[in-house]
Structure formats: structure tokens, C-alpha cells
Short mmCIF file of C-alpha atoms and ligand atoms in Angstrom, two decimals:
data_model
loop_
_atom_site.label_atom_id
_atom_site.label_comp_id
_atom_site.label_asym_id
_atom_site.label_seq_id
_atom_site.Cartn_x
_atom_site.Cartn_y
_atom_site.Cartn_z
CA MET A 1 73.17 49.12 69.14
CA ARG A 2 75.38 52.35 70.06
CA LEU A 3 74.83 50.50 73.99
CA PHE A 4 76.58 47.72 73.00
CA ILE A 5 79.22 49.47 71.55
CA ALA A 6 79.65 51.53 74.43
CA ALA A 7 79.82 48.25 76.86
CA VAL A 8 82.75 46.83 74.24
CA LEU A 9 84.68 49.57 75.12
CA ALA A 10 83.85 49.82 78.57
CA THR A 11 85.63 46.27 78.71
CA ALA A 12 88.33 47.10 76.10
CA VAL A 13 89.83 49.74 78.26
CA ALA A 14 89.03 48.73 81.64
CA GLY A 15 91.86 48.25 83.99
CA GLN A 16 94.27 51.11 81.46
CA GLU A 17 92.25 53.95 83.16
CA SER A 18 94.65 55.25 85.64
CA CYS A 19 92.86 56.92 88.57
CA LEU A 20 94.69 59.64 89.60
CA SER A 21 92.54 60.58 92.77
CA VAL A 22 93.31 57.43 94.66
CA ASP A 23 96.42 57.81 94.69
CA GLU A 24 97.68 56.91 97.73
CA ASN A 25 100.67 59.05 98.22
CA PRO A 26 99.08 62.01 97.04
CA TYR A 27 101.78 64.90 95.44
CA LEU A 28 100.63 67.96 98.14
CA LEU A 29 103.62 71.08 97.29
CA PHE A 30 101.87 73.33 95.34
CA GLY A 31 104.52 76.18 95.50
CA SER A 32 102.63 79.43 96.81
CA LYS A 33 99.81 78.32 97.73
CA THR A 34 100.41 74.76 99.34
CA ALA A 35 98.58 73.87 103.00
CA TYR A 36 100.90 73.84 105.94
CA LEU A 37 100.46 70.76 106.71
CA PHE A 38 101.42 69.81 103.47
CA ALA A 39 104.91 71.91 103.71
CA ASN A 40 105.80 71.23 107.01
CA HIS A 41 104.42 67.31 107.51
CA ALA A 42 102.96 68.27 111.39
CA LEU A 43 102.14 71.25 113.77
CA SER A 44 103.41 69.92 116.99
CA THR A 45 102.70 72.01 119.79
CA ASN A 46 104.37 70.47 122.52
CA ARG A 47 108.00 70.17 121.29
CA VAL A 48 109.81 72.21 123.44
CA HIS A 49 112.83 74.55 122.08
CA GLU A 50 115.22 74.26 125.96
CA ILE A 51 118.64 74.69 125.54
CA PRO A 52 120.65 73.99 128.76
CA GLY A 53 121.52 77.47 130.97
CA CYS A 54 119.79 79.84 128.66
CA LEU A 55 116.20 81.45 129.24
CA PRO A 56 114.28 82.73 126.47
CA VAL A 57 113.83 86.59 126.30
CA ALA A 58 112.57 88.67 123.58
CA PHE A 59 110.39 87.02 120.55
CA TRP A 60 110.42 87.93 116.56
CA LEU A 61 108.34 86.55 114.52
CA ALA A 62 107.24 87.33 110.89
CA SER A 63 104.47 84.82 109.96
CA ARG A 64 102.60 84.52 106.83
CA HIS A 65 98.75 84.72 106.34
CA GLY A 66 96.66 81.21 106.25
CA SER A 67 95.06 80.03 103.17
CA ASN A 68 93.09 82.79 101.54
CA ASN A 69 90.41 83.09 99.24
CA PRO A 70 91.14 83.78 94.98
CA GLU A 71 91.45 87.84 94.12
CA ALA A 72 88.39 89.14 92.10
CA SER A 73 89.69 88.48 88.68
CA GLU A 74 90.46 84.62 90.25
CA ILE A 75 87.35 83.96 91.30
CA THR A 76 85.68 84.59 87.69
CA LYS A 77 88.88 82.84 85.97
CA LEU A 78 88.18 79.16 88.34
CA GLN A 79 84.34 80.01 88.09
CA HIS A 80 84.86 79.35 84.34
CA LEU A 81 86.43 76.15 85.02
CA ALA A 82 82.10 74.82 85.38
CA ASP A 83 81.85 74.99 81.93
CA LEU A 84 84.89 73.06 81.48
CA LYS A 85 83.97 70.50 83.52
CA ALA A 86 80.95 69.72 81.27
CA ASN A 87 82.97 69.65 77.93
CA ILE A 88 85.27 67.24 80.09
CA VAL A 89 82.44 65.19 80.79
CA ASP A 90 80.89 65.20 77.34
CA ASN A 91 83.88 64.38 76.29
CA TYR A 92 83.65 61.72 78.43
CA ARG A 93 80.55 60.49 77.88
CA ASN A 94 81.30 60.59 74.34
CA GLY A 95 84.66 58.15 74.25
CA ASN A 96 86.00 60.58 72.43
CA PHE A 97 89.49 59.75 72.97
CA ARG A 98 92.42 59.43 70.99
CA ASN A 99 94.28 57.33 73.12
CA THR A 100 91.84 55.26 75.18
CA ASN A 101 94.38 54.10 78.43
CA ARG A 102 95.78 57.17 78.42
CA ARG A 103 92.00 59.08 79.57
CA ILE A 104 90.57 59.86 82.69
CA CYS A 105 88.85 56.98 85.03
CA SER A 106 85.12 56.46 85.50
CA THR A 107 86.44 57.47 89.65
CA ASP A 108 87.98 60.86 88.79
CA ILE A 109 85.01 62.09 86.56
CA GLU A 110 82.45 61.05 88.74
CA LEU A 111 84.54 62.97 91.26
CA LEU A 112 84.30 66.15 88.61
CA GLN A 113 80.87 65.50 88.20
CA ARG A 114 80.02 66.53 91.68
CA TRP A 115 82.40 69.44 91.72
CA GLN A 116 81.05 72.98 92.27
CA TRP A 117 81.53 76.61 92.74
CA ILE A 118 81.60 77.10 96.82
CA PRO A 119 78.84 79.71 95.83
CA TYR A 120 80.26 82.24 99.32
CA ILE A 121 83.14 82.71 97.55
CA ASN A 122 82.18 85.52 95.73
CA THR A 123 83.79 89.03 94.75
CA THR A 124 82.89 90.19 98.16
CA PHE A 125 85.22 87.51 99.89
CA ALA A 126 88.03 87.75 97.55
CA ASN A 127 90.98 87.56 99.28
CA GLY A 128 89.98 86.87 102.84
CA LEU A 129 90.76 84.15 105.00
CA THR A 130 89.04 80.73 104.80
CA SER A 131 88.35 78.93 108.37
CA GLU A 132 91.00 76.84 107.75
CA GLY A 133 92.96 79.69 107.90
CA TYR A 134 92.37 81.82 110.84
CA MET A 135 92.35 78.16 112.48
CA THR A 136 95.45 77.18 111.48
CA THR A 137 96.81 80.63 112.05
CA GLN A 138 95.21 80.35 115.76
CA GLN A 139 96.42 76.57 116.07
CA LEU A 140 100.22 77.98 115.53
CA MET A 141 100.02 81.12 118.20
CA ARG A 142 98.53 78.77 120.73
CA ALA A 143 101.33 76.53 119.92
CA TRP A 144 104.52 79.39 120.41
CA LYS A 145 102.90 80.27 123.52
CA GLN A 146 102.72 76.81 124.51
CA ARG A 147 106.19 76.37 124.25
CA TYR A 148 107.76 80.23 125.59
CA PRO A 149 104.82 79.80 128.35
CA GLY A 150 107.48 82.53 130.43
CA LEU A 151 107.73 84.20 127.35
CA LEU A 152 105.01 84.58 125.81
CA THR A 153 102.67 85.79 128.83
CA ASP A 154 98.89 87.01 129.28
CA ASN A 155 99.70 90.56 129.26
CA PRO A 156 98.94 92.07 125.94
CA HIS A 157 101.54 95.08 126.18
CA ASP A 158 104.30 92.28 126.40
CA TYR A 159 103.27 92.60 122.47
CA LEU A 160 103.54 93.87 119.18
CA VAL A 161 102.15 93.22 116.20
CA LYS A 162 102.96 94.68 113.03
CA TYR A 163 100.30 94.14 109.55
CA VAL A 164 98.46 96.38 107.09
CA GLU A 165 94.39 96.89 108.21
CA GLU A 166 93.34 94.86 105.15
CA PRO A 167 90.24 92.14 105.29
CA LEU A 168 92.80 89.30 104.75
CA TYR A 169 95.20 90.53 107.71
CA SER A 170 92.63 91.75 110.12
CA ALA A 171 91.28 88.37 109.86
CA SER A 172 95.05 87.09 110.41
CA PHE A 173 95.38 89.01 113.87
CA ARG A 174 92.52 88.42 115.51
CA ALA A 175 92.41 85.02 114.48
CA SER A 176 96.69 85.03 115.87
CA ALA A 177 95.57 86.60 119.01
CA ASP A 178 92.20 84.07 119.68
CA GLY A 179 96.04 82.04 120.07
CA MET A 180 97.78 83.65 122.15
CA PHE A 181 94.74 84.88 124.68
CA ARG A 182 92.31 82.06 124.85
CA GLY A 183 88.78 83.57 124.86
CA PRO A 184 87.06 86.49 123.52
CA THR A 185 89.77 89.13 122.30
CA GLU A 186 87.76 92.17 121.06
CA GLY A 187 87.98 94.61 124.21
CA LEU A 188 91.95 93.65 124.63
CA ASP A 189 94.36 96.34 123.33
CA ILE A 190 96.98 94.95 121.97
CA PRO A 191 100.03 97.47 120.42
CA ARG A 192 99.61 97.68 116.74
CA ASP A 193 101.31 99.01 113.76
CA ASN A 194 100.02 99.60 110.78
CA ASP A 195 102.60 101.26 109.09
CA GLU A 196 102.27 99.71 105.01
CA LYS A 197 105.28 101.09 104.07
CA GLY A 198 107.77 100.00 106.70
CA ILE A 199 105.52 96.25 106.11
CA ARG A 200 105.88 95.84 102.64
CA PRO A 201 108.34 98.25 101.42
CA TYR A 202 108.09 96.67 97.95
CA LYS A 203 104.95 97.74 96.95
CA PHE A 204 106.35 101.69 97.49
CA CYS A 205 109.94 100.90 95.97
CA SER A 206 109.60 101.36 92.42
CA ALA A 207 113.43 100.34 91.77
CA TRP A 208 112.68 97.33 92.34
CA LYS A 209 109.14 97.22 90.53
CA SER A 210 110.53 98.94 87.89
CA ASN A 211 113.57 96.69 87.98
CA VAL A 212 111.74 93.42 89.44
CA GLY A 213 108.74 93.76 90.25
CA GLU A 214 106.79 94.71 87.03
CA ASN A 215 110.06 93.95 84.60
CA ASN A 216 108.80 90.80 81.82
CA ASP A 217 112.79 89.94 82.50
CA THR A 218 112.47 88.60 85.43
CA LEU A 219 110.39 85.94 84.14
CA SER A 220 112.36 85.17 81.46
CA GLN A 221 114.11 81.55 83.17
CA MET A 222 110.53 80.42 83.91
CA HIS A 223 109.07 81.41 80.16
CA ILE A 224 112.18 80.12 79.18
CA PHE A 225 111.10 76.25 81.30
CA GLN A 226 107.15 76.81 79.73
CA SER A 227 108.55 76.80 75.67
CA LYS A 228 110.70 73.26 76.59
CA GLN A 229 108.44 70.75 74.89
CA GLU A 230 108.64 68.47 78.22
CA TYR A 231 106.43 71.39 79.37
CA LYS A 232 103.80 71.49 76.21
CA ASP A 233 103.51 67.78 76.42
CA MET A 234 102.29 68.03 79.97
CA ILE A 235 99.96 70.37 78.09
CA THR A 236 98.87 67.55 75.10
CA ASN A 237 99.24 64.94 78.47
CA VAL A 238 95.99 66.89 80.28
CA SER A 239 93.93 68.09 77.35
CA LEU A 240 94.64 63.92 76.11
CA ARG A 241 93.62 62.63 79.52
CA LEU A 242 90.28 64.90 79.71
CA GLY A 243 89.77 63.91 76.23
CA PHE A 244 90.45 66.81 74.00
CA ASN A 245 92.10 66.44 70.80
CA TYR A 246 93.73 68.97 70.97
CA ASP A 247 96.03 71.21 73.60
CA ILE A 248 93.60 72.97 76.19
CA ASN A 249 94.63 76.92 76.60
CA PRO A 250 98.21 76.53 79.30
CA ASP A 251 96.15 80.00 81.07
CA ILE A 252 92.71 76.98 81.75
CA VAL A 253 95.29 73.93 82.55
CA TYR A 254 96.74 76.75 85.03
CA SER A 255 93.36 77.21 86.46
CA MET A 256 92.25 73.90 87.12
CA TYR A 257 95.65 73.74 88.97
CA GLN A 258 94.62 76.61 91.11
CA MET A 259 91.37 75.00 91.64
CA CYS A 260 93.36 72.45 93.25
CA ARG A 261 95.42 73.91 95.06
CA TYR A 262 92.61 75.52 96.53
CA ASN A 263 90.53 72.70 97.53
CA LYS A 264 93.35 71.65 99.11
CA ALA A 265 94.18 74.07 101.51
CA TRP A 266 90.94 75.38 101.83
CA ASP A 267 90.20 71.29 103.39
CA ASN A 268 93.67 69.15 103.55
CA ALA A 269 91.11 66.06 103.74
CA ALA A 270 88.83 66.11 100.96
CA ILE A 271 90.09 64.86 97.48
CA SER A 272 89.75 67.75 94.53
CA PRO A 273 88.55 66.28 91.38
CA TRP A 274 91.19 69.24 89.89
CA CYS A 275 94.25 68.26 91.45
CA ALA A 276 93.37 63.96 89.53
CA VAL A 277 93.71 65.96 86.46
CA PHE A 278 97.58 65.98 87.26
CA SER A 279 100.18 63.66 87.32
CA ARG A 280 102.47 64.13 90.15
CA GLU A 281 105.67 64.59 87.40
CA GLU A 282 102.98 66.87 85.96
CA LEU A 283 102.61 69.22 89.07
CA GLN A 284 106.13 69.20 89.74
CA LEU A 285 106.98 70.82 86.38
CA ILE A 286 104.16 73.56 87.15
CA GLU A 287 105.86 73.68 90.50
CA TYR A 288 109.18 74.36 89.40
CA ALA A 289 107.84 77.12 86.86
CA GLU A 290 106.59 79.07 89.88
CA ASP A 291 109.94 78.69 91.19
CA LEU A 292 111.71 80.42 88.67
CA GLU A 293 109.24 83.08 89.27
CA THR A 294 109.80 83.53 93.24
CA TYR A 295 113.97 82.72 92.75
CA TYR A 296 114.58 85.55 90.52
CA LYS A 297 111.52 87.95 92.08
CA TYR A 298 111.86 87.29 95.45
CA GLY A 299 114.94 85.46 96.22
CA TYR A 300 118.72 84.56 94.76
CA GLY A 301 117.71 85.67 91.13
CA SER A 302 117.57 89.21 92.35
CA PRO A 303 120.66 91.56 93.81
CA ASP A 304 117.82 94.24 94.67
CA THR A 305 116.16 91.09 97.50
CA PRO A 306 118.09 91.66 100.44
CA LYS A 307 118.13 95.85 100.00
CA ILE A 308 113.89 94.69 100.76
CA GLY A 309 114.53 91.98 102.54
CA CYS A 310 116.56 94.03 105.18
CA THR A 311 113.85 95.75 106.33
CA LEU A 312 112.88 92.90 108.75
CA LEU A 313 115.97 92.19 109.54
CA ARG A 314 116.40 95.49 110.78
CA ASP A 315 113.54 95.76 112.35
CA MET A 316 114.46 91.75 114.41
CA ILE A 317 118.02 93.13 115.12
CA GLY A 318 117.13 96.75 116.77
CA PHE A 319 114.42 94.64 118.88
CA PHE A 320 116.71 92.14 120.11
CA THR A 321 119.47 95.54 120.58
CA LYS A 322 116.90 97.01 122.57
CA HIS A 323 116.50 93.90 125.19
CA ILE A 324 120.68 93.03 125.03
CA GLN A 325 121.19 97.11 125.91
CA HIS A 326 118.74 97.46 129.34
CA ASP A 327 119.59 93.77 130.03
CA PRO A 328 118.80 93.17 133.48
CA ASP A 329 115.74 95.59 132.77
CA PRO A 330 112.63 93.30 130.95
CA GLN A 331 111.31 95.55 127.66
CA GLN A 332 108.41 95.51 126.22
CA PRO A 333 107.47 94.52 124.11
CA ARG A 334 108.93 91.35 124.48
CA ALA A 335 107.40 89.58 121.45
CA GLN A 336 106.97 91.47 118.38
CA ILE A 337 105.20 89.80 115.29
CA HIS A 338 104.90 90.57 111.64
CA LEU A 339 102.02 89.39 109.77
CA THR A 340 103.24 89.39 106.59
CA ASP A 341 103.34 88.09 102.53
CA SER A 342 104.71 85.24 101.18
CA GLU A 343 107.31 88.39 99.30
CA MET A 344 108.35 89.59 101.97
CA LEU A 345 108.80 86.24 104.24
CA LEU A 346 111.42 85.07 100.88
CA MET A 347 112.90 88.20 100.48
CA LEU A 348 113.91 87.53 104.23
CA LEU A 349 114.90 84.35 104.25
CA THR A 350 117.17 85.08 100.91
CA THR A 351 118.88 88.35 103.23
CA LEU A 352 119.51 85.38 106.35
CA GLY A 353 121.50 83.46 102.86
CA THR A 354 119.10 79.96 104.13
CA HIS A 355 117.72 78.05 100.93
CA GLN A 356 120.70 79.05 98.94
CA ASP A 357 121.72 76.64 95.79
CA PRO A 358 124.82 76.16 95.05
CA ALA A 359 123.86 77.34 91.01
CA PRO A 360 120.82 79.03 90.07
CA LEU A 361 118.28 78.02 88.96
CA THR A 362 117.15 78.35 85.24
CA GLY A 363 114.35 77.25 82.48
CA ASP A 364 117.33 74.62 81.57
CA ASN A 365 118.36 72.80 84.24
CA TYR A 366 115.90 71.00 86.10
CA HIS A 367 116.47 67.65 85.39
CA THR A 368 120.88 68.12 86.93
CA SER A 369 120.90 66.25 90.40
CA PRO A 370 121.60 69.86 92.35
CA VAL A 371 117.37 70.81 91.07
CA GLN A 372 115.98 68.03 91.25
CA ALA A 373 117.15 68.15 94.85
CA ARG A 374 117.23 72.01 94.91
CA LYS A 375 116.46 74.71 98.25
CA TRP A 376 115.12 77.27 96.98
CA SER A 377 111.60 75.16 97.23
CA THR A 378 108.30 77.75 97.17
CA SER A 379 106.88 74.77 98.69
CA ARG A 380 108.75 74.15 101.67
CA MET A 381 109.44 77.88 101.85
CA SER A 382 106.05 79.62 101.50
CA PRO A 383 103.49 77.83 102.61
CA PHE A 384 100.29 79.27 103.39
CA ASN A 385 101.40 80.20 107.18
CA ALA A 386 104.92 80.10 106.77
CA ASN A 387 106.95 81.75 109.52
CA ALA A 388 110.69 82.49 110.23
CA ALA A 389 111.10 82.73 114.20
CA ALA A 390 114.12 84.50 116.51
CA VAL A 391 114.40 83.52 119.90
CA LEU A 392 117.03 86.02 121.45
CA TYR A 393 118.45 83.36 124.21
CA LYS A 394 120.24 85.01 127.83
CA CYS A 395 122.76 82.24 129.17
CA THR A 396 124.69 81.64 131.80
CA THR A 397 128.12 81.14 131.55
CA ASN A 398 128.44 78.52 133.77
CA GLY A 399 125.66 76.49 132.50
CA ASN A 400 126.94 72.92 130.48
CA PHE A 401 125.73 74.52 127.27
CA GLN A 402 128.61 74.81 125.10
CA GLY A 403 128.41 77.83 123.26
CA LYS A 404 130.25 80.46 125.05
CA GLU A 405 128.78 83.88 124.87
CA ARG A 406 126.04 85.28 127.09
CA TYR A 407 123.15 85.79 123.98
CA GLN A 408 122.23 83.26 121.39
CA VAL A 409 119.91 83.58 119.07
CA LEU A 410 118.07 80.58 118.22
CA PHE A 411 116.43 80.82 114.59
CA LEU A 412 113.69 78.74 113.23
CA GLU A 413 111.67 77.96 110.44
CA ASN A 414 107.88 76.79 109.48
CA GLU A 415 108.88 75.27 113.92
CA TYR A 416 112.08 73.77 112.60
CA PRO A 417 115.64 74.92 113.15
CA MET A 418 116.66 76.87 110.65
CA TYR A 419 119.95 76.05 108.39
CA LEU A 420 122.14 79.25 108.72
CA GLU A 421 125.67 79.00 107.82
CA GLY A 422 128.29 79.91 110.68
CA CYS A 423 125.27 78.34 113.39
CA ARG A 424 124.75 75.48 115.06
CA VAL A 425 121.42 73.90 114.63
CA GLY A 426 119.97 77.59 113.94
CA LEU A 427 121.73 78.41 116.68
CA CYS A 428 123.56 81.83 116.87
CA ASP A 429 126.02 83.50 118.99
CA TRP A 430 125.03 87.34 119.10
CA SER A 431 128.33 88.17 118.09
CA TYR A 432 128.03 86.32 115.26
CA ILE A 433 124.36 87.91 113.73
CA VAL A 434 125.75 90.93 114.72
CA SER A 435 128.76 90.54 112.37
CA LYS A 436 127.35 89.13 110.05
CA PHE A 437 123.93 91.24 109.28
CA GLY A 438 124.56 94.46 111.31
CA GLU A 439 126.39 96.09 108.52
CA LEU A 440 123.17 95.36 106.18
CA ALA A 441 121.09 96.55 108.85
CA ASN A 442 122.09 99.84 109.65
CA THR A 443 122.39 100.38 106.35
CA CYS A 444 118.55 98.98 105.06
CA ASP A 445 116.67 102.82 104.17
CA LEU A 446 115.22 101.68 100.69
CA GLY A 447 117.12 104.24 99.56
CA PHE A 448 117.91 102.89 96.49
CA CYS A 449 114.00 102.68 95.82
CA ASN A 450 113.89 106.31 94.28
CA SER A 451 116.83 106.23 92.32
CA ALA A 452 114.76 104.28 89.25
CA VAL A 453 117.34 103.00 86.49
CA LYS A 454 115.91 101.00 84.14
CA ILE A 455 118.56 98.10 83.26
CA ASN A 456 117.60 96.44 79.90
CA GLY A 457 117.07 93.37 78.17
CA PHE A 458 120.94 91.94 79.66
CA SER A 459 119.27 92.50 83.34
CA ALA A 460 118.28 88.24 82.93
CA LEU A 461 122.10 87.69 82.13
CA PHE A 462 122.96 90.01 85.00
CA VAL A 463 121.57 88.68 87.31
CA ALA A 464 122.20 84.95 86.07
CA LEU A 465 126.43 85.93 86.46
CA ALA A 466 125.59 87.51 89.92
CA CYS A 467 124.42 84.72 91.64
CA PHE A 468 127.26 81.75 90.27
CA VAL A 469 129.84 85.53 90.97
CA ARG A 470 128.32 84.87 94.27
CA ASN A 471 128.34 81.72 94.80
CA ILE A 472 132.29 81.68 93.98
CA PHE A 473 133.26 83.81 96.25
C1 NAG B 501 78.36 87.22 98.11
O1 NAG B 501 77.57 86.47 99.12
C2 NAG B 501 76.83 86.94 99.97
C3 NAG B 501 76.08 86.18 101.13
O2 NAG B 501 76.40 85.06 100.19
C4 NAG B 501 76.21 87.87 99.51
O3 NAG B 501 75.89 88.44 100.90
C5 NAG B 501 77.00 89.44 98.64
O4 NAG B 501 75.90 90.00 98.21
C6 NAG B 501 77.27 88.47 97.51
N1 NAG B 501 78.21 88.74 97.01
C7 NAG B 501 78.40 89.13 95.43
C8 NAG B 501 78.80 90.62 94.74
O5 NAG B 501 77.63 88.65 94.35
C1 NAG B 502 104.83 91.77 79.56
O1 NAG B 502 104.97 90.78 78.65
C2 NAG B 502 103.18 90.69 78.94
C3 NAG B 502 102.92 89.89 78.40
O2 NAG B 502 104.24 88.70 77.30
C4 NAG B 502 103.25 91.79 77.60
O3 NAG B 502 101.49 92.07 77.71
C5 NAG B 502 103.07 93.03 78.17
O4 NAG B 502 103.19 94.34 77.35
C6 NAG B 502 104.71 93.16 78.72
N1 NAG B 502 105.57 94.85 79.29
C7 NAG B 502 106.37 95.10 79.16
C8 NAG B 502 107.07 95.87 79.81
O5 NAG B 502 106.82 94.77 78.33
C1 NAG B 503 103.25 62.53 78.58
O1 NAG B 503 102.36 61.31 77.82
C2 NAG B 503 103.80 61.05 77.90
C3 NAG B 503 103.81 59.09 77.59
O2 NAG B 503 102.33 58.14 78.32
C4 NAG B 503 105.15 60.44 78.90
O3 NAG B 503 105.96 59.51 77.98
C5 NAG B 503 105.31 61.86 79.53
O4 NAG B 503 106.41 61.58 79.94
C6 NAG B 503 104.42 62.31 79.68
N1 NAG B 503 105.04 63.52 80.07
C7 NAG B 503 104.86 64.38 81.20
C8 NAG B 503 105.30 65.82 81.58
O5 NAG B 503 104.10 64.31 81.75
#
């Protein structure tokens, strides 16, 4: 009898179930845990940035690490998804659906049933670089080298690599070296700098921490967005799809999202059953919530951002200045490479003034067209392996090149020319860089970090206004 009813039910709902795992064009932009391939479309190794009449003389790079394992605390949460999975499968078997045409489809449930936590990802390997992350880092470095063969030589002393001695970054260093110098790199004496205060200044900046990083007001726009009916409907829709007659705890919905984006970053080709739990629109809502967080923490939403982001800019300008001052004597290193994190990379991009929207992102303006087409996009700016490069070119004045200046800097973001005001497809006159950023770089001393002033609850409003004013003038 029960079997009969089940069969009738199955027939009745067949064709109405939506299978999200079979989407031929799935949504793959997952904020700060987006795979480089999805943010960047193609990792093309043979595109050479040739500038007529000019030769590259120095290379500066800030590169985010590749895909990593979750933090130890996250691992425990994600392992609990095994219990949730069992509940979802039970719900399906028991026909536990208020609204059968909105339930997960049988293909998706089978996929979920086969899912299990990868046992070797335990707390010993928390936060470590994955093999996918290692390979992408290696390929990326190899690609840079192929593009600038005369500049990126086989001599280790032409390089200086700055990174923090931690498993994630030490592995990134090995992957980068593997990409740069084919073959064993163990014995190679590549100059390096491990001064964490210079590499990750925000971690040591108490004013930034109290005003921004650890200040709950920083998340107020994100909280406004998450309290919208639309966001709550997303939680309800996911819950209904999985056969729960109550709303799943938002933290658990977030764990499913985390698992989805980790799965796609660890293995770009495999379908993740946890991604199939969300529709495209739902993924976009969660993506925007993270954009609101990064915008106010590391972006235009915080007036402190350029005061920290300037450290990378100062490093770049100092490095190029040295090459220009000593010209024509070649200087070592010729390539200065920072292995960094998404926080510093976003702060650098903000300091450079790229990806700036006409109005601040807020919890209320998601449906406006500027926000739908926003330039501030964590997925595109800071996927795994995100990078910002600047290449100093020396030009001959009689070349057929239209630029007039002897020194030019080409800015690239994830290997494509960066949009910068006052430059031509990422190519800027050195004098323009100096006039635009020289003062900021010269006065960049993180002095404000120790003059902690706790700002009050008006800060969010102040920040929003400050952004707005900056945009008008
Ligand atoms: C993690 O797994 C490895 C083997 O894969 C094992 O040697 C190690 O003890 C495990 N660590 C923990 C904390 O369980
Ligand atoms: C910030 O918010 C969290 C959660 O809402 C709370 O636990 C924490 O105490 C708050 N911190 C401050 C400094 O208000
Ligand atoms: C939730 O589902 C309803 C009914 O299918 C739909 O109209 C609504 O757009 C969905 N909301 C979200 C945030 O996906």
C-alpha cells in the first residue's frame, strides 16, 4: 500500500522537481572562495603584453594564495553536514514536503547521498594549500615567466619573494618557485623576506582592528541585507527544497554554501551536491552579503583602507624608483613578489582606485541597476590565486608608441589590464603614478594604527557619507 502511494506520488510530481545539479550554465561566482578559473574564464599562457617601442625592466606582483583547506573551527562545522545529509535523505524518503513541486529532485538527492567528508582533511591540515591550489599557483607563475622571458630569468637572485612563514604561504612559495624554475627548487637560494608586519600590516594595526576589523558596525549593511524578507525567503526556499517544514538555521545554510564553494575550488570539474541546494538567485544573494562585508572592511566603505593598502603601493613605487634611478645599470631583484591574502589584495585595489562604484553598496540597494552591475565584486577581485601585477617598461622616444614618456607602468589584474583612471588600458605614465600616488606612498607609515580612537555607532553612517562625498568630488 505504502509503495503504491509512493509510486503515485512520484508520478504526480515527476517533471516538476527542479534538478539544480544538471544546470548547464551553473553560477560559479562564490565571493572570496571562487576558483580562479571561474573568475577569470581562461588562464591563457601565451598572451604576451607587448608594448611597441618599450621593454619590460621590472616586475612587481601581489598574489593571493590558491585554494586552501578550511580553518580548524570550520572543519568541525562542515563535518556536521554528514548529519544534515542524513536528515535530508530521510525527508526525501518520507515524502516530507509541504510543497512537492519545490522539492529537490531525485538526481540531486542521489548525488547528495554519495557525498562524504574527505577524511584526510582533518585539523592537522587545516588551512593548508590544496593540490589544486598548488597547481594553479605553479601554472600562474609559469605563465608570467613565459610572458616576460627576458625579465623573469632563471637566476634566483633576480627575485625577492615576500611571504609569512606559515604552512599555507610556505607551500605557496614552493609552488611559485616550482613554476618559475622548472625542476627541483629545494637547493635554490631565492631571496626572501618574512617580515609579517610589512606583509600583513592590518593584523598589527590596532586602530584598524577596533574601528573596522573587529567593530560590529562594519557589518551593519550586511546585517540589514540579511534581515530583508528576500534574504529570509532564500533560507525558507532552501529549507523547503530539502524537505524541512521549518527554516534551517542560517549558520547551517552558510555551512552548505561553504561546502559548495570549497568543493568547486578543490575540484573545478566535479559537481558539488551542496551547490545544487541553491538556485542561481540564492547564490547571488549570499554573494552580495559577502560583498557588503568586504566593501566595508577592506574596500571603499572604510576610510582606513588606503592607510593600510598604501604599504603595498609604497613597496611597488620604491621598487620601480630604484630601477629608474639606477638606469641603465640593471638592479636586483628585477622581480618583487608578495604572496598575500585577499584582505591585502582588496585593500591594494581600493588604494589604486579601481572597481569603484558610483554610490556605496548598502543593504538596501541590491536591486538598483548600479549594484546589479557593480564593480566591487569579491568573486572577480579576489578569487583564489587573485593577483595584481605592475610591470615597469622603459620606452624609446622614437618608437611608434604613442605614449611620450620614457617610463611606463602596465597594471594587470588577474592577468588582464586593470582599469585605472588616467591610464590607457592599464598603461600609465610613470609621472602620473608619482603624481597620483607618490604622496600617499611617502606618508605611508601606519602611524594611525597606534592612535586608536574608538568611534561610536555613527561610524557606519559616517562611512557611507564619506564614500558618497568622495564620489561626488
Ligand atoms: C589527520 O590525518 C592524518 C593521516 O591522513 C593523520 O596522520 C593525523 O593524525 C590526522 N590528524 C588528526 C588531528 O586527526
Ligand atoms: C558583535 O556581535 C556579535 C554577534 O552579534 C556579539 O557576539 C559580540 O559581542 C558583538 N561585539 C561587540 C563588541 O559588540
Ligand atoms: C523563493 O521561492 C518563491 C516561490 O518559488 C519565489 O517566488 C522567490 O523568488 C524565491 N526567493 C528567493 C530569494 O529565491
